[in-house]
XYZ file of C-alpha atoms in Angstrom:
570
model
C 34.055 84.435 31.423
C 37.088 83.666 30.249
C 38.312 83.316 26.747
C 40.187 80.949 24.665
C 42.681 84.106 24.083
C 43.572 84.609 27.720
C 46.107 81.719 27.176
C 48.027 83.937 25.518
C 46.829 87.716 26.451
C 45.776 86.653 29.983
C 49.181 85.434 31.406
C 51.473 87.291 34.280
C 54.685 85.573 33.370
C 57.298 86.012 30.676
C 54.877 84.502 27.624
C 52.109 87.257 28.686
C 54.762 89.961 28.752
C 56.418 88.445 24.520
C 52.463 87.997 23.637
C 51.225 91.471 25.049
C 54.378 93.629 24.447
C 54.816 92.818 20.562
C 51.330 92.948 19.913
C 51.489 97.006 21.181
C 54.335 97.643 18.544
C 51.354 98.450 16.204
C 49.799 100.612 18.989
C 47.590 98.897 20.391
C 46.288 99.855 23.900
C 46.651 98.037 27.295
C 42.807 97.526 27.891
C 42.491 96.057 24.695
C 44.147 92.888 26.555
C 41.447 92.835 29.589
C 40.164 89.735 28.724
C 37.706 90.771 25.643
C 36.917 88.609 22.959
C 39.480 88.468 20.281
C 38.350 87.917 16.874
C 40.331 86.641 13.554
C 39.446 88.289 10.505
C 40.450 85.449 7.843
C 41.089 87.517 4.603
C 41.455 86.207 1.472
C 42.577 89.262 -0.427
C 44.827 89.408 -3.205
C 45.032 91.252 -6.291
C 46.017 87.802 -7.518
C 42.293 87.004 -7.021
C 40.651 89.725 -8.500
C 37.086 88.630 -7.666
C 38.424 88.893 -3.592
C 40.477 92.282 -4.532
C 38.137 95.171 -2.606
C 38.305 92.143 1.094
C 40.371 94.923 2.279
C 37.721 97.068 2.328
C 34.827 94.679 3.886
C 37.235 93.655 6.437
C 37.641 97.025 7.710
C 33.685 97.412 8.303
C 33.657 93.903 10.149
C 36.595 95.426 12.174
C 33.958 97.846 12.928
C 31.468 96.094 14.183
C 33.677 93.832 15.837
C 35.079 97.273 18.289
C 31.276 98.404 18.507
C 30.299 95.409 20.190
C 33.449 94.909 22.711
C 35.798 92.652 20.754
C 39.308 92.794 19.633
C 39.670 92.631 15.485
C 42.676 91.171 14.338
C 42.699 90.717 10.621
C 45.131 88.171 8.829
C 45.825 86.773 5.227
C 45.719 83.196 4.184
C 46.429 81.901 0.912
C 44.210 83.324 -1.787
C 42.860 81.077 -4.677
C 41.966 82.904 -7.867
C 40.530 80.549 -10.525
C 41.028 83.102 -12.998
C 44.977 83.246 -13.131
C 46.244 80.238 -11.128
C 47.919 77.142 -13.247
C 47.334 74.511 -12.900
C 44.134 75.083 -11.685
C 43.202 76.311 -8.033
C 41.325 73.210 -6.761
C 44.983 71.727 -6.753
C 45.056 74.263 -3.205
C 42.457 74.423 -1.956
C 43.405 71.593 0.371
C 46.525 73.649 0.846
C 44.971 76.737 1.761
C 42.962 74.446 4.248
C 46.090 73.575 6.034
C 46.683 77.238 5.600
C 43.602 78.631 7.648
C 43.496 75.502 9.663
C 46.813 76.145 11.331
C 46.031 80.102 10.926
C 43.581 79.696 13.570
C 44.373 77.320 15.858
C 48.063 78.575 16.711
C 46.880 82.572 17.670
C 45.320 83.974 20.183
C 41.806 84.320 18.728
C 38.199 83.135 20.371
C 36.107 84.014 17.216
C 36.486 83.805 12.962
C 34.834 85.510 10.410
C 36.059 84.365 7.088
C 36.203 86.810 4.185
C 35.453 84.713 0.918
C 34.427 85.239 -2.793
C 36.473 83.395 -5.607
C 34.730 79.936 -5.659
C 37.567 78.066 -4.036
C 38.044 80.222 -1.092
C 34.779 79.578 0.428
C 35.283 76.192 1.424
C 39.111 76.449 1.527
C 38.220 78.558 4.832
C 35.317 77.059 5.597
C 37.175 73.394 5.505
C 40.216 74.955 8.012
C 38.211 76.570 10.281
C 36.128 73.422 11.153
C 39.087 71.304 11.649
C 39.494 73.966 14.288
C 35.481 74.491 15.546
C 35.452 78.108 17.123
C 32.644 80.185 17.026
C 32.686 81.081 12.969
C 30.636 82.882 10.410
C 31.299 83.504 6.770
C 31.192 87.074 5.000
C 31.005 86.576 1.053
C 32.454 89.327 -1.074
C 29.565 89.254 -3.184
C 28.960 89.186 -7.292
C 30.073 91.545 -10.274
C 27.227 94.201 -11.174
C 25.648 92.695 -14.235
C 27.629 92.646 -17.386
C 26.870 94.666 -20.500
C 27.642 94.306 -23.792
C 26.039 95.426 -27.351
C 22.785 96.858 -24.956
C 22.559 93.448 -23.149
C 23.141 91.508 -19.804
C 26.403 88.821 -20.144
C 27.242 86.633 -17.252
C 31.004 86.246 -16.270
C 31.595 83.119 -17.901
C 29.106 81.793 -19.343
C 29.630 84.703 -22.008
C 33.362 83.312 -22.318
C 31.933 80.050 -23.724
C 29.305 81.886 -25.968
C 31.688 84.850 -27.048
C 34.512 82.130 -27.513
C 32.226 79.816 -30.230
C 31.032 82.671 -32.123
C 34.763 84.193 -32.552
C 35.667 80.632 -33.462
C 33.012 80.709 -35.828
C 33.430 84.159 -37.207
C 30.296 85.167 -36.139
C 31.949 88.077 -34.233
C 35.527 89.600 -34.787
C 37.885 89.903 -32.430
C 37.878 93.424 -31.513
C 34.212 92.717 -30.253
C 35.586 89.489 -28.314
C 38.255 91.954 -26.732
C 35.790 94.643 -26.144
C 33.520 91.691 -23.681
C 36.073 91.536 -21.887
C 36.061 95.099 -20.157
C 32.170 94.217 -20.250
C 31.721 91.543 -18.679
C 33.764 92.600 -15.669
C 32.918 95.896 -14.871
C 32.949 96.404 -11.249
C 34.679 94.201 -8.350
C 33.331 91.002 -7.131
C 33.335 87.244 -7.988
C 31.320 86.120 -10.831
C 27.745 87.300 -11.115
C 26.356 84.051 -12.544
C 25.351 81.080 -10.702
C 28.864 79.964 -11.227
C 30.649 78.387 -8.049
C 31.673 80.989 -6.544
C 28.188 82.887 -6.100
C 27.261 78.294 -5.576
C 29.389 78.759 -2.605
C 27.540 82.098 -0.929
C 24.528 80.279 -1.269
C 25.642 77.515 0.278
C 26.873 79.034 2.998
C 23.935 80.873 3.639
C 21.729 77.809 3.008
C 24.203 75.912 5.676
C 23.411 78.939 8.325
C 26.759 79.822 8.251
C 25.938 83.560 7.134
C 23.319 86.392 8.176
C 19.891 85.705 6.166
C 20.512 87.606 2.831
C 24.200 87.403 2.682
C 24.831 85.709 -1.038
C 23.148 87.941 -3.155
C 24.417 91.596 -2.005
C 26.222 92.855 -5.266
C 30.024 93.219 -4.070
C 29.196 97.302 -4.384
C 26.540 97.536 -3.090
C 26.534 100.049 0.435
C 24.529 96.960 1.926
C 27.529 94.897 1.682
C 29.207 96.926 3.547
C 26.284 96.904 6.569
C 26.468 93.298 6.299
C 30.080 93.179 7.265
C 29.382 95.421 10.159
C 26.731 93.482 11.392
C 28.386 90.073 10.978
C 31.244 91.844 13.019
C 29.199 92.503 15.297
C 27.211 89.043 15.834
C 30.648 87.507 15.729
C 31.442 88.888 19.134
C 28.075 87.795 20.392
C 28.524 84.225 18.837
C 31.644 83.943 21.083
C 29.993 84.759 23.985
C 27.755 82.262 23.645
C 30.010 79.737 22.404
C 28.295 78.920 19.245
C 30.622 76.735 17.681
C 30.781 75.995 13.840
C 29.990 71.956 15.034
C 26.259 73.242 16.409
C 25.584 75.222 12.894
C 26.531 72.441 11.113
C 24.421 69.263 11.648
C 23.420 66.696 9.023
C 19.856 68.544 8.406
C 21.526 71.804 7.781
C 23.726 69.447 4.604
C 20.580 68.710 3.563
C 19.487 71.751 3.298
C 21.749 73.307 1.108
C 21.837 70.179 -1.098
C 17.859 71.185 -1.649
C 18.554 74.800 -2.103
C 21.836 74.133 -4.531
C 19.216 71.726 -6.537
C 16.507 75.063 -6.376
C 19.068 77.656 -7.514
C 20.657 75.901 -10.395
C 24.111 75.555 -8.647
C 27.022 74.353 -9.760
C 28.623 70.705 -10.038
C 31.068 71.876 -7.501
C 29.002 72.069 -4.924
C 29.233 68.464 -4.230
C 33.199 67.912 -4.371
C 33.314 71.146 -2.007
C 30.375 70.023 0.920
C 31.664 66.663 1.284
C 34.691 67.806 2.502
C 33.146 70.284 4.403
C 31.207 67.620 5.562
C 34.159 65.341 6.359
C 36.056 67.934 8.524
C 33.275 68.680 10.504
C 32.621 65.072 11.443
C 29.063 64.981 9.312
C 28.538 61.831 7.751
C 27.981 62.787 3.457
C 27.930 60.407 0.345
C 27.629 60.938 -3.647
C 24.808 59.018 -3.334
C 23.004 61.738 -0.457
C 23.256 64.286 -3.065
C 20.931 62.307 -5.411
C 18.715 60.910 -2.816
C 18.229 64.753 -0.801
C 18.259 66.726 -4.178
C 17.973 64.945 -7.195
C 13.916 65.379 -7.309
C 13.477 69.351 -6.457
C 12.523 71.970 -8.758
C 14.501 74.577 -10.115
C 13.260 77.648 -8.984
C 15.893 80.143 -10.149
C 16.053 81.953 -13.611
C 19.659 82.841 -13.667
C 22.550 81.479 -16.345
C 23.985 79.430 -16.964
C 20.833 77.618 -16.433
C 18.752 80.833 -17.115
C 18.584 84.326 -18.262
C 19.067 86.219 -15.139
C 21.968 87.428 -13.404
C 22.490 87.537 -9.624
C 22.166 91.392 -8.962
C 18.898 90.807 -10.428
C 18.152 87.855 -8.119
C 18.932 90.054 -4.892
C 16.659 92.116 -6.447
C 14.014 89.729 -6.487
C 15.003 88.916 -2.568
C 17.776 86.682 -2.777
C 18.055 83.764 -1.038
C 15.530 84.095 1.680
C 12.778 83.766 -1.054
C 14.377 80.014 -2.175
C 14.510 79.521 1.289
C 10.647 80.739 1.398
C 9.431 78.637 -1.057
C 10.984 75.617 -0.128
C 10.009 75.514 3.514
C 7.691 72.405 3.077
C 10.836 69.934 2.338
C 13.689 71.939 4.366
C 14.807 71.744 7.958
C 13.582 75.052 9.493
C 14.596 74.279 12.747
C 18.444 73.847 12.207
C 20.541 76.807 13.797
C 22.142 79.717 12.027
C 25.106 82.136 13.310
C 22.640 84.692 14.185
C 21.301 82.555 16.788
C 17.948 82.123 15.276
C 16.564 79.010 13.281
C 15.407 79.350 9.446
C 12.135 79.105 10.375
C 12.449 82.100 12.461
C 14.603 83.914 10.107
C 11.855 83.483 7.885
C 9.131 84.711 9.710
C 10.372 88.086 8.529
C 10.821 87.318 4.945
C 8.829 89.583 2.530
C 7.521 88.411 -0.840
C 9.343 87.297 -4.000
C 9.544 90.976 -6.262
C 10.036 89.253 -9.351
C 8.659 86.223 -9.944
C 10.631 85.719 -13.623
C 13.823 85.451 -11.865
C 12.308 83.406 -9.082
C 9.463 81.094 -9.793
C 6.883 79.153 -6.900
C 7.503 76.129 -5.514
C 4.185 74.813 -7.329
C 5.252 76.304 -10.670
C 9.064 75.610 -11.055
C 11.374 76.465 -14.513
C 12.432 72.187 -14.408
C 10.360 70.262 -12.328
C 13.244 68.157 -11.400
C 16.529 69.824 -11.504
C 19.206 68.909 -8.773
C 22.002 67.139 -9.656
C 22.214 63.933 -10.372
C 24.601 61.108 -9.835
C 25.210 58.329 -12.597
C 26.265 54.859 -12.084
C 27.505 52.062 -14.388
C 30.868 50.407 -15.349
C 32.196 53.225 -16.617
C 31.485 55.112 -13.289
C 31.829 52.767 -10.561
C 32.340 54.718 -7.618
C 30.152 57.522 -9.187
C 29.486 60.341 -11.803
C 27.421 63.666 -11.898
C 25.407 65.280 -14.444
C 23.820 68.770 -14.310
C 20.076 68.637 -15.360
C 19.730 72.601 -15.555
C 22.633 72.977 -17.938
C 22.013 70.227 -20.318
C 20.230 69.729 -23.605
C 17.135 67.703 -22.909
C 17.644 65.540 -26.053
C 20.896 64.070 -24.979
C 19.865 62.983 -21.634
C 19.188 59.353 -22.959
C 22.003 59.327 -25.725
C 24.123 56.262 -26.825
C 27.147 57.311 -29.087
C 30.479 56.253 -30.448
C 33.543 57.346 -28.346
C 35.969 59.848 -29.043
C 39.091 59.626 -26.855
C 41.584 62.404 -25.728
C 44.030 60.549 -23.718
C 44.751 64.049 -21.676
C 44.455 67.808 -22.427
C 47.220 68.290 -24.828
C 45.500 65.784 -26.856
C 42.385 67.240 -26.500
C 43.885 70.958 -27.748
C 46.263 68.937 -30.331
C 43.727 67.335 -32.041
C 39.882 69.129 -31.426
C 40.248 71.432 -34.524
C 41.688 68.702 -36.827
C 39.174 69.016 -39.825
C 40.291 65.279 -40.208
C 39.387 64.390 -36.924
C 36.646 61.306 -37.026
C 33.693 62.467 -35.293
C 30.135 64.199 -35.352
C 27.578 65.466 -33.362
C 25.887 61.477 -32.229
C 29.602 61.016 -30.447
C 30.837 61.166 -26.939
C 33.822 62.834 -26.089
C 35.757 61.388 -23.586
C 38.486 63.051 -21.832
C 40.942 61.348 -19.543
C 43.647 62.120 -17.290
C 42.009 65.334 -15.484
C 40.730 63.629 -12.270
C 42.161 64.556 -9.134
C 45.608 62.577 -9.586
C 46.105 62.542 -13.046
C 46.652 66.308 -13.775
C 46.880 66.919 -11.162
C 43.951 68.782 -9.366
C 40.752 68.350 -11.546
C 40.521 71.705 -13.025
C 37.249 73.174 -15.004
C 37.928 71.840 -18.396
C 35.166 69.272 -18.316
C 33.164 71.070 -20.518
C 34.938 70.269 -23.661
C 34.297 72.935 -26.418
C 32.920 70.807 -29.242
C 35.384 70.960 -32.236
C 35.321 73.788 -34.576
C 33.919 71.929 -37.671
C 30.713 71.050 -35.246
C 30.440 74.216 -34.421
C 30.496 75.600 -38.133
C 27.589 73.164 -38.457
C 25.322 75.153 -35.715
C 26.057 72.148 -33.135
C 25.847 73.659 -29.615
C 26.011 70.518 -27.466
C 27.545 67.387 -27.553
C 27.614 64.676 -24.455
C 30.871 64.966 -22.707
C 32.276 62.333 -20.421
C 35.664 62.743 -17.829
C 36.635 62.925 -14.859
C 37.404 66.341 -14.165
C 35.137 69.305 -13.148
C 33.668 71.998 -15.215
C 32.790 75.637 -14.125
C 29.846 76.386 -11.994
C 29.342 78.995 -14.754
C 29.442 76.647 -17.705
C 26.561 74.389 -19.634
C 25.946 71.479 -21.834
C 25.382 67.778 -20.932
C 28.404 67.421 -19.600
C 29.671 64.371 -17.005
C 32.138 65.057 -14.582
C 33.822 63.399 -11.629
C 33.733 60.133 -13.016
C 35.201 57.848 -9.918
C 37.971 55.615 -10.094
C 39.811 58.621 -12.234
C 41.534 57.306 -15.176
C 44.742 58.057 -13.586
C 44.987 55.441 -10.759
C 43.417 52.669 -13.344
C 39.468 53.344 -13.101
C 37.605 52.057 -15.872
C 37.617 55.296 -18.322
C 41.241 54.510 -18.383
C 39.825 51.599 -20.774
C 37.674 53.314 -23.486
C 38.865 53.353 -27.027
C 37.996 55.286 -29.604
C 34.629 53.565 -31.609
C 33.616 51.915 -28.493
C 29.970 52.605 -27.493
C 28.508 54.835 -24.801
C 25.182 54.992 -22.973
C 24.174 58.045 -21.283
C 20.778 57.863 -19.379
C 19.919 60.354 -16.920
C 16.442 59.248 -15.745
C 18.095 55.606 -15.217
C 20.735 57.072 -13.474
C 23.711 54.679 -15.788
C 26.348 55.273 -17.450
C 27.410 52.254 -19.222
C 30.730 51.446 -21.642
C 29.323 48.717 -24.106
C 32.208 46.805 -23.581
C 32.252 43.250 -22.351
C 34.276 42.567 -19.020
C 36.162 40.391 -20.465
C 37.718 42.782 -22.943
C 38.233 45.528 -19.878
C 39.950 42.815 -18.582
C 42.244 42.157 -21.421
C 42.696 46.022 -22.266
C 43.695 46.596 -18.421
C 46.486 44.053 -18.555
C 47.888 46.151 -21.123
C 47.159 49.332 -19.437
C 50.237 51.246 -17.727
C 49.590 53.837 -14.784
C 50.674 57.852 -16.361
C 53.908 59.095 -15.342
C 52.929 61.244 -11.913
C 53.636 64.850 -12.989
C 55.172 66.066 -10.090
C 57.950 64.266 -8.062
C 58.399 67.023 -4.926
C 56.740 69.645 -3.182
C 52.763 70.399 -2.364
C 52.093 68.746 -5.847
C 53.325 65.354 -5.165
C 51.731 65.973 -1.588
C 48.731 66.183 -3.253
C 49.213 63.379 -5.896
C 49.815 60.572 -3.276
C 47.095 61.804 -0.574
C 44.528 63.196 -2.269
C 41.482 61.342 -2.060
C 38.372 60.650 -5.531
C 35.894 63.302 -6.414
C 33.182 60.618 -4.390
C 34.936 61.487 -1.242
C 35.672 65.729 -1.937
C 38.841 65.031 -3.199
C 40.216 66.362 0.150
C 43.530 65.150 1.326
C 43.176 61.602 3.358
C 45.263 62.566 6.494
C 43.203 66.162 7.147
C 39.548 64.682 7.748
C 38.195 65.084 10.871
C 39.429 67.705 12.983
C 41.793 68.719 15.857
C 40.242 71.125 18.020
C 41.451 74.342 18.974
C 43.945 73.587 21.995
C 47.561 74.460 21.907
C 49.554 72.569 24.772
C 52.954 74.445 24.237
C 54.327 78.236 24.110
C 56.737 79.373 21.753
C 59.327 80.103 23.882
């Protein structure tokens, strides 16, 4: 059989003799060119991204089981998105690091991927480049932080951030204990050990088939990390041979699956701006309005914060994802495909018992009987809005308050802590200009901390309306994505301060009590922001990139362009 690779490796002419003879400058031997499979390791290391730091490490136990099983390894670096240290906020790349992986892939020699991921955004960065591509692909997650500890109890990367940062703004606890978290929370490598997107992502990988059974959950130090790598390298080789594309994992019933199991776990908001394009490289027809109509109605199974107690070394524990997977059977589509050849159903066939049934609950007797996301409609929302059932405070779900309006972010932080500002805890703050054009990028700042003389009062939560995103890791009754943005003219470009809001979840509406006469009248008056950038990737970004509804992926890289190359490079 002969592999994609031999174009390159395979030639008797002068392009064999520049691809062969440059390749064995880092002494590599002649018979590793005979025509084996060749397989890309797609790292996303960096010490910039310090949840993806120890890749370096996994890559070099897929690298083993790629040589045990007759491939060629050949490990190379994409661009690595850390959302702990990169400004503006890294979902402004991740359509970059796409292009990145995309192009990684399709212009070298390679018949196989296995994509080394853990920060949130560098799951489905990869995962979105390698289907515009379709090889043979699976995904290796880096796996979550050991549990933090602090004061002789668990804290989960950030969702302690939000707690520890009220209660210092507070002065409930000084700021040598708020420094002291810190080393406490993150205590060992990996990507956030909470349910935040990143650990959202794992799962949904694994969910989609796209992983071995029991991938997610492995704690990033665990040895059996390290065994998964192997294996995956391994199966990799074996997934090449029998030309098990990405395109025959992926179907529409494996979506649907992980929009159930996303709904099940608790999972962050992200999850839907992140599938759908996902979805839309791959050619698989996904809407807002699928993520409501699959997911909206299942149970939360899954006792781990931010919409729990639990932590997700203590859900692998407990079995990890095979259990969700377990107890969900009745309403999932065992019979799609995974990477290790084998359907869910049969992958479950070997799946022991839940061991802790307070992390992870029975289908019959779930923490929220209806917990998946939902997705909110009205004039204030036209194209679309989510809300996070798991995370929010049951009282506000049916809420109708006064607005509060921060035009953009530097309002927002200029005026939140004003003891003069006009607001209490029946408002709704509304935040614009953090969509995908308008900051640009839609970072995580959705979840507005309430100001600090609310706070003082013992307020917690507060309903909080714009249209960026918030962190898979965060809580409160919080809307997010709101479609049009403000930024291009949607209608949260129009609220004023006093005017009236109506949040209500099990209507599925969110509704600006203002007549459309008057949104008329304010919109002639309305002028579009300044763009904030004028060159580069940035304004790229700013004039392609497409609304949260659609996965805010750039419009010209749906769809996808195969693997062939027609031309040699010299």
């Amino acid at each position: 059989m002969s592999y994609r690779s031999a174009e390159w490796f395979g030639k008797k002419d002068k392009m064999g003799f520049i691809y062969r003879s440059w390749m064995k400058n880092q002494g590599i031997p002649e018979d590793m060119f005979d025509g084996r499979p060749v397989i890309g390791i797609c790292n996303t290391w960096s010490e910039l991204t310090p949840c993806n730091a120890h890749l370096r490490d996994i890559a070099e136990w897929v690298k083993r089981g790629v040589y045990e099983a007759g491939g060629f390894p050949l490990e190379f670096p994409i661009m690595s998105l850390g959302e702990t240290l990169l400004k503006p906020t890294a979902m402004l790349f991740r359509n970059l690091a796409s292009m990145d992986a995309e192009e990684s892939i399709r212009g070298n020699p390679l018949d196989g991927i296995v994509l080394l991921t853990g920060c949130d955004k560098t799951t489905p960065s990869t995962m979105m480049g390698a289907a515009s591509v379709d090889l043979p692909t699976l995904v290796v997650p880096g796996g979550p932080m050991l549990n933090g500890k602090y004061q002789g109890r668990d804290i989960g990367s950030g969702t302690a951030v939000w707690q520890l940062t009220d209660e210092l703004k507070t002065g409930k606890i000084s700021y040598d204990e708020y420094a002291h978290a810190e080393s406490c929370m993150s205590r060992s490598p990996g990507h956030c050990m909470t349910m935040g997107t990143a650990s959202t992502m794992a799962c949904m990988a694994e969910s989609l088939g796209m992983t071995l059974p029991g991938a997610a959950a492995i704690p990033a130090t665990d040895s059996r990390r390290k065994v998964l790598a192997q294996l995956s390298g391994r199966r990799i080789v074996q997934m090449v041979k029998e030309d098990l594309k990405m395109s025959t994992v992926l179907t529409r019933n494996a979506f649907e699956n992980a929009i159930k199991v996303n709904a099940a776990i608790g999972g962050s908001s992200n999850f839907i701006i992140h599938l759908t394009a996902i979805a839309g490289r791959i050619g698989v027809e996904l809407n807002l309005q699928d993520f409501d109509d699959v997911g909206s109605k299942v149970p939360l199974l899954l006792n781990l914060m931010p919409s729990g107690r639990f932590l997700m070394e203590d859900f692998y524990y407990a079995g990890g994802l095979p259990i969700i997977l377990k107890e969900l059977q009745s309403i999932l589509h065992l019979d799609t495909l995974t990477v290790n050849g084998k359907t869910h159903r049969e992958n479950l066939e070997r799946c022991h018992d839940c061991y802790n049934k307070d992390v992870i609950a029975d289908y019959d007797t779930p923490l929220i009987k209806e917990a998946g996301i939902v997705v909110l409609k009205g004039n204030l929302a036209l194209n679309g809005a989510v809300l996070k059932p798991s995370a929010a405070t049951p009282a506000l779900m049916k809420h109708t308050g006064r607005a509060v309006v921060f035009e953009n972010i530097e309002d927002y932080h200029h005026r939140v802590d004003d003891p003069d500002l006009d607001i209490d805890e029946t408002c709704v703050m509304v935040l614009k200009s953090v969509g995908p054009v308008g900051y640009p990028g839609m970072p995580e700042v959705g979840n507005m901390v309430l100001p600090k003389k609310l706070l003082d009062k013992g307020i917690t939560d507060m309903v909080r309306i714009s249209d960026g995103r918030m962190s898979g890791t965060a809580y409160g009754t919080v809307v997010l994505h709101v479609s049009p943005e403000s930024a291009i003219g949607g209608n949260l470009a129009l609220v004023e301060n006093g005017d009236l809001i109506e949040l209500n979840v099990e209507e599925k509406r969110i509704h600006l009590h203002v007549s459309d006469e008057e949104l008329t009248r304010r919109r002639q008056h309305w002028k579009q922001p300044t763009p904030t950038a004028d060159r580069g990737y940035a304004n790229l970004y700013i004039n392609h990139v497409q609304q949260a509804d659609k996965g805010a992926d750039l419009d010209f890289l749906v769809g996808k362009s195969g693997s062939r190359v027609l031309r040699d490079s010299h």
